[in-house]
Protein backbone atom coordinates (compact mmCIF):
# COMPACT_ATOMS: atom_id res chain seq x y z
CA UNK A 1 89.07 206.82 133.09
CA UNK A 2 91.09 204.04 131.51
CA UNK A 3 89.05 201.39 133.31
CA UNK A 4 85.84 202.81 131.87
CA UNK A 5 87.36 202.84 128.37
CA UNK A 6 88.14 199.13 128.71
CA UNK A 7 85.07 197.95 130.60
CA UNK A 8 82.57 199.83 128.43
CA UNK A 9 84.39 199.90 125.08
CA UNK A 10 81.43 198.60 123.06
CA UNK A 11 78.97 201.03 124.58
CA UNK A 12 81.39 203.90 124.06
CA UNK A 13 82.17 202.85 120.48
CA UNK A 14 78.46 202.88 119.69
CA UNK A 15 78.20 206.55 120.67
CA UNK A 16 79.08 208.54 117.54
CA UNK A 17 78.66 212.06 118.91
CA UNK A 18 81.97 213.10 120.57
CA UNK A 19 80.27 215.36 123.12
CA UNK A 20 77.73 212.70 124.06
CA UNK A 21 80.56 210.16 124.29
CA UNK A 22 82.50 212.46 126.64
CA UNK A 23 79.41 212.85 128.85
CA UNK A 24 78.93 209.07 128.82
CA UNK A 25 82.55 208.52 129.89
CA UNK A 26 82.10 210.94 132.79
CA UNK A 27 78.86 209.28 133.89
CA UNK A 28 80.31 205.76 133.65
CA UNK A 29 83.47 206.87 135.48
CA UNK A 30 81.37 208.28 138.33
CA UNK A 31 79.41 205.03 138.60
CA UNK A 32 82.62 202.99 138.46
CA UNK A 33 84.27 205.06 141.19
CA UNK A 34 81.18 204.89 143.41
CA UNK A 35 81.04 201.11 142.94
CA UNK A 36 84.73 200.27 143.33
CA UNK A 37 85.98 203.10 145.53
CA UNK A 38 88.28 204.53 142.89
CA UNK A 39 92.03 204.86 142.88
CA UNK A 40 92.28 205.78 146.55
CA UNK A 41 90.57 202.53 147.53
CA UNK A 42 92.74 200.50 145.14
CA UNK A 43 95.88 201.96 146.74
CA UNK A 44 94.50 201.44 150.23
CA UNK A 45 93.66 197.75 149.76
CA UNK A 46 96.86 196.95 147.86
CA UNK A 47 95.29 196.25 144.46
CA UNK A 48 97.55 199.00 143.11
CA UNK A 49 101.10 199.45 144.42
CA UNK A 50 101.60 203.00 143.21
CA UNK A 51 100.49 205.51 140.63
CA UNK A 52 102.98 206.38 137.91
CA UNK A 53 102.62 209.56 135.90
CA UNK A 54 102.66 208.87 132.15
CA UNK A 55 105.89 210.85 131.68
CA UNK A 56 107.59 208.64 134.32
CA UNK A 57 106.40 205.28 132.98
CA UNK A 58 109.63 204.29 131.20
CA UNK A 59 111.94 205.05 134.13
CA UNK A 60 109.55 203.38 136.62
CA UNK A 61 109.41 200.26 134.45
CA UNK A 62 113.20 200.12 134.06
CA UNK A 63 113.68 200.59 137.82
CA UNK A 64 111.12 197.90 138.66
CA UNK A 65 112.62 195.39 136.22
CA UNK A 66 116.10 196.07 137.60
CA UNK A 67 114.84 195.22 141.10
CA UNK A 68 113.63 191.77 140.06
CA UNK A 69 115.84 188.82 141.00
CA UNK A 70 118.10 187.60 138.21
CA UNK A 71 117.00 184.19 136.95
CA UNK A 72 119.32 181.98 134.99
CA UNK A 73 118.78 178.56 133.49
CA UNK A 74 115.74 176.86 132.07
CA UNK A 75 112.22 177.75 132.99
CA UNK A 76 109.97 174.73 132.82
CA UNK A 77 106.61 175.08 131.18
CA UNK A 78 103.73 174.93 133.58
CA UNK A 79 101.11 172.21 133.29
CA UNK A 80 98.31 172.81 130.85
């Protein structure tokens, strides 16, 4: 799971054995899904709008950007 790779990157990097690392990823992914509810829960609660297959990423991104309102003019910097 991509979330597991990000959330547990140090722990995974410390595991040198590829097979043990793969088992660790599976175990951590199962814990993560049990804790958060997984992708189905993320879609259900609106945390994720939709799932895009990797091969469709470029076209989905282009389509989404084209749907954004066109903004012209200056964009003020927000307060720091």
